[in-house]
PDB file of C-alpha atoms in Angstrom:
ATOM      1  CA  MET O   1      87.449  97.221  93.707  1.00  0.00           C
ATOM      2  CA  SER O   2      91.206  96.466  94.666  1.00  0.00           C
ATOM      3  CA  ILE O   3      94.432  95.555  93.389  1.00  0.00           C
ATOM      4  CA  GLN O   4      96.346  93.288  94.707  1.00  0.00           C
ATOM      5  CA  LEU O   5      99.320  90.949  93.884  1.00  0.00           C
ATOM      6  CA  ALA O   6      98.491  87.592  93.464  1.00  0.00           C
ATOM      7  CA  GLU O   7     100.771  85.592  96.004  1.00  0.00           C
ATOM      8  CA  SER O   8      98.642  81.956  97.081  1.00  0.00           C
ATOM      9  CA  GLU O   9      98.007  79.395  94.671  1.00  0.00           C
ATOM     10  CA  PHE O  10      93.882  81.056  94.931  1.00  0.00           C
ATOM     11  CA  GLN O  11      94.947  83.901  93.953  1.00  0.00           C
ATOM     12  CA  ILE O  12      97.421  82.944  91.083  1.00  0.00           C
ATOM     13  CA  LEU O  13      94.684  80.343  89.444  1.00  0.00           C
ATOM     14  CA  GLY O  14      91.835  83.063  89.774  1.00  0.00           C
ATOM     15  CA  CYS O  15      94.035  85.322  87.498  1.00  0.00           C
ATOM     16  CA  PHE O  16      94.409  82.968  84.782  1.00  0.00           C
ATOM     17  CA  PRO O  17      90.493  82.789  83.073  1.00  0.00           C
ATOM     18  CA  VAL O  18      91.813  86.728  82.205  1.00  0.00           C
ATOM     19  CA  ILE O  19      95.928  86.161  81.237  1.00  0.00           C
ATOM     20  CA  SER O  20      94.422  83.125  79.020  1.00  0.00           C
ATOM     21  CA  GLN O  21      93.074  84.972  76.558  1.00  0.00           C
ATOM     22  CA  LEU O  22      96.038  87.328  75.791  1.00  0.00           C
ATOM     23  CA  ARG O  23      98.158  83.960  76.020  1.00  0.00           C
ATOM     24  CA  PRO O  24      95.639  81.568  74.653  1.00  0.00           C
ATOM     25  CA  TYR O  25      98.211  78.726  74.322  1.00  0.00           C
ATOM     26  CA  LEU O  26      98.894  78.157  78.202  1.00  0.00           C
ATOM     27  CA  GLU O  27      97.154  75.443  79.970  1.00  0.00           C
ATOM     28  CA  GLN O  28      95.085  75.957  83.117  1.00  0.00           C
ATOM     29  CA  ASP O  29      96.904  72.414  84.735  1.00  0.00           C
ATOM     30  CA  ASN O  30     101.146  74.001  85.074  1.00  0.00           C
ATOM     31  CA  PHE O  31      99.965  77.439  85.436  1.00  0.00           C
ATOM     32  CA  VAL O  32     100.144  78.337  88.766  1.00  0.00           C
ATOM     33  CA  GLU O  33     103.895  76.296  88.801  1.00  0.00           C
ATOM     34  CA  GLN O  34     104.939  78.118  85.617  1.00  0.00           C
ATOM     35  CA  VAL O  35     103.907  81.927  87.685  1.00  0.00           C
ATOM     36  CA  ARG O  36     105.845  80.292  90.789  1.00  0.00           C
ATOM     37  CA  TYR O  37     108.947  79.737  88.621  1.00  0.00           C
ATOM     38  CA  GLN O  38     108.913  82.923  86.872  1.00  0.00           C
ATOM     39  CA  MET O  39     107.998  84.487  90.398  1.00  0.00           C
ATOM     40  CA  LYS O  40     111.514  82.524  91.425  1.00  0.00           C
ATOM     41  CA  GLU O  41     113.398  85.033  88.786  1.00  0.00           C
ATOM     42  CA  GLY O  42     111.518  88.368  89.693  1.00  0.00           C
ATOM     43  CA  TYR O  43     108.512  87.871  88.115  1.00  0.00           C
ATOM     44  CA  GLN O  44     105.298  88.919  89.895  1.00  0.00           C
ATOM     45  CA  LEU O  45     100.958  89.326  89.033  1.00  0.00           C
ATOM     46  CA  ALA O  46      99.193  92.200  89.629  1.00  0.00           C
ATOM     47  CA  PHE O  47      95.033  92.551  89.161  1.00  0.00           C
ATOM     48  CA  LEU O  48      92.423  94.571  89.495  1.00  0.00           C
ATOM     49  CA  GLU O  49      89.280  92.575  91.541  1.00  0.00           C
ATOM     50  CA  VAL O  50      85.893  93.035  90.781  1.00  0.00           C
ATOM     51  CA  GLU O  51      83.163  91.144  93.290  1.00  0.00           C
ATOM     52  CA  LYS O  52      86.041  88.745  94.214  1.00  0.00           C
ATOM     53  CA  GLN O  53      87.127  88.222  90.292  1.00  0.00           C
ATOM     54  CA  ALA O  54      90.133  89.356  88.345  1.00  0.00           C
ATOM     55  CA  VAL O  55      88.862  91.235  85.584  1.00  0.00           C
ATOM     56  CA  ALA O  56      92.428  92.793  84.057  1.00  0.00           C
ATOM     57  CA  VAL O  57      95.746  91.158  85.079  1.00  0.00           C
ATOM     58  CA  ALA O  58      99.535  92.863  84.804  1.00  0.00           C
ATOM     59  CA  GLY O  59     102.352  90.101  84.497  1.00  0.00           C
ATOM     60  CA  PHE O  60     105.664  92.439  85.469  1.00  0.00           C
ATOM     61  CA  ARG O  61     109.090  92.284  86.725  1.00  0.00           C
ATOM     62  CA  ILE O  62     111.857  94.913  87.959  1.00  0.00           C
ATOM     63  CA  SER O  63     115.068  95.167  86.949  1.00  0.00           C
ATOM     64  CA  ASN O  64     118.362  97.052  85.704  1.00  0.00           C
ATOM     65  CA  CYS O  65     120.110  97.370  82.212  1.00  0.00           C
ATOM     66  CA  LEU O  66     122.818  99.705  81.670  1.00  0.00           C
ATOM     67  CA  ALA O  67     120.570 101.134  78.762  1.00  0.00           C
ATOM     68  CA  SER O  68     117.351 102.468  80.874  1.00  0.00           C
ATOM     69  CA  GLY O  69     118.556 101.570  84.391  1.00  0.00           C
ATOM     70  CA  LYS O  70     116.604 100.257  87.371  1.00  0.00           C
ATOM     71  CA  PHE O  71     112.554  99.354  85.538  1.00  0.00           C
ATOM     72  CA  LEU O  72     109.682  97.786  85.629  1.00  0.00           C
ATOM     73  CA  TYR O  73     108.547  95.458  82.367  1.00  0.00           C
ATOM     74  CA  ILE O  74     105.300  94.747  81.635  1.00  0.00           C
ATOM     75  CA  ASP O  75     105.316  91.322  81.200  1.00  0.00           C
ATOM     76  CA  ASP O  76     102.326  90.716  80.690  1.00  0.00           C
ATOM     77  CA  LEU O  77      98.777  93.586  80.037  1.00  0.00           C
ATOM     78  CA  VAL O  78      94.979  92.394  80.162  1.00  0.00           C
ATOM     79  CA  VAL O  79      91.498  93.002  80.660  1.00  0.00           C
ATOM     80  CA  ASP O  80      89.194  90.878  80.936  1.00  0.00           C
ATOM     81  CA  GLU O  81      87.009  90.799  76.992  1.00  0.00           C
ATOM     82  CA  LEU O  82      83.970  91.249  78.071  1.00  0.00           C
ATOM     83  CA  LYS O  83      84.674  93.917  81.708  1.00  0.00           C
ATOM     84  CA  ARG O  84      86.724  96.536  79.108  1.00  0.00           C
ATOM     85  CA  SER O  85      85.815 100.051  78.311  1.00  0.00           C
ATOM     86  CA  HIS O  86      84.750  99.939  82.164  1.00  0.00           C
ATOM     87  CA  SER O  87      88.950 102.155  82.730  1.00  0.00           C
ATOM     88  CA  TYR O  88      89.647  98.813  84.944  1.00  0.00           C
ATOM     89  CA  GLY O  89      92.859  98.930  82.188  1.00  0.00           C
ATOM     90  CA  GLN O  90      93.841 102.337  82.782  1.00  0.00           C
ATOM     91  CA  GLN O  91      93.871 102.085  86.615  1.00  0.00           C
ATOM     92  CA  LEU O  92      96.060  98.911  86.894  1.00  0.00           C
ATOM     93  CA  PHE O  93      98.448 100.576  84.932  1.00  0.00           C
ATOM     94  CA  HIS O  94      98.754 103.584  86.579  1.00  0.00           C
ATOM     95  CA  TRP O  95      98.965 100.983  89.842  1.00  0.00           C
ATOM     96  CA  LEU O  96     102.060  99.701  87.753  1.00  0.00           C
ATOM     97  CA  ILE O  97     103.669 103.116  86.798  1.00  0.00           C
ATOM     98  CA  GLU O  98     102.951 103.463  91.276  1.00  0.00           C
ATOM     99  CA  TYR O  99     104.799 100.466  92.458  1.00  0.00           C
ATOM    100  CA  ALA O 100     107.443 101.589  89.428  1.00  0.00           C
ATOM    101  CA  ARG O 101     108.324 105.091  91.308  1.00  0.00           C
ATOM    102  CA  ASN O 102     107.369 103.366  94.792  1.00  0.00           C
ATOM    103  CA  HIS O 103     110.189 100.970  93.908  1.00  0.00           C
ATOM    104  CA  GLU O 104     112.555 103.652  92.849  1.00  0.00           C
ATOM    105  CA  CYS O 105     112.585 102.770  88.902  1.00  0.00           C
ATOM    106  CA  LYS O 106     113.697 105.440  86.117  1.00  0.00           C
ATOM    107  CA  HIS O 107     111.452 103.886  83.578  1.00  0.00           C
ATOM    108  CA  LEU O 108     108.371 101.334  83.016  1.00  0.00           C
ATOM    109  CA  SER O 109     108.859  99.790  79.691  1.00  0.00           C
ATOM    110  CA  LEU O 110     106.953  96.496  77.597  1.00  0.00           C
ATOM    111  CA  ASP O 111     106.185  95.467  74.395  1.00  0.00           C
ATOM    112  CA  SER O 112     103.143  94.555  72.629  1.00  0.00           C
ATOM    113  CA  GLY O 113     102.764  92.975  68.994  1.00  0.00           C
ATOM    114  CA  VAL O 114     102.337  94.965  65.969  1.00  0.00           C
ATOM    115  CA  GLN O 115      99.562  93.553  65.533  1.00  0.00           C
ATOM    116  CA  ARG O 116      97.730  95.050  68.626  1.00  0.00           C
ATOM    117  CA  PHE O 117      96.496  97.822  67.399  1.00  0.00           C
ATOM    118  CA  ALA O 118      94.247  98.946  70.354  1.00  0.00           C
ATOM    119  CA  ALA O 119      96.618  98.310  72.817  1.00  0.00           C
ATOM    120  CA  HIS O 120      98.999 100.562  70.491  1.00  0.00           C
ATOM    121  CA  ARG O 121      96.034 102.919  71.147  1.00  0.00           C
ATOM    122  CA  PHE O 122      95.886 102.367  74.669  1.00  0.00           C
ATOM    123  CA  TYR O 123      99.323 102.319  75.515  1.00  0.00           C
ATOM    124  CA  LEU O 124      99.936 105.794  73.115  1.00  0.00           C
ATOM    125  CA  MET O 125      96.468 106.956  75.421  1.00  0.00           C
ATOM    126  CA  GLN O 126      98.601 106.697  79.320  1.00  0.00           C
ATOM    127  CA  ARG O 127     101.113 108.818  77.704  1.00  0.00           C
ATOM    128  CA  MET O 128     103.955 106.154  76.476  1.00  0.00           C
ATOM    129  CA  SER O 129     106.509 107.124  73.655  1.00  0.00           C
ATOM    130  CA  ILE O 130     107.217 104.508  70.928  1.00  0.00           C
ATOM    131  CA  THR O 131     110.731 104.147  71.825  1.00  0.00           C
ATOM    132  CA  SER O 132     112.594 101.572  69.824  1.00  0.00           C
ATOM    133  CA  HIS O 133     112.075  98.338  67.473  1.00  0.00           C
ATOM    134  CA  HIS O 134     112.027  95.217  69.643  1.00  0.00           C
ATOM    135  CA  PHE O 135     114.080  92.248  66.808  1.00  0.00           C
ATOM    136  CA  SER O 136     113.616  88.699  68.295  1.00  0.00           C
ATOM    137  CA  MET O 137     114.409  84.896  66.294  1.00  0.00           C
ATOM    138  CA  GLU O 138     113.295  82.171  67.113  1.00  0.00           C
ATOM    139  CA  LEU O 139     116.026  79.266  67.819  1.00  0.00           C
TER     140      LEU O 139
END
């Protein structure tokens, strides 16, 4: 078992089966291209691998803002639905915390859909706090 950043096309594509469970509208044919584009803006994919297969994936970025200073923002965090309850999500989450600390981040944050109750339980068990409401509109 190892956690690493997806850098090669093979590694990025290996994350698709897991991340598509969270983002089912993604298409495998342009997944690598989309991730590479986002990587130019600081996006990174980390994955936990068991027996040469990604079982948990996190997409994240490090940024700065006036409200929080330097922070790590988790865009995507998902464990393969057939591999849940093996602490893979917790291990990847703790890896993200250490990554943030090693990169001198002051905060780690994410948004989670209001309907994702199991995810909310997980985040609260990881000692995260609900600190704001996220508002959005489609344009």
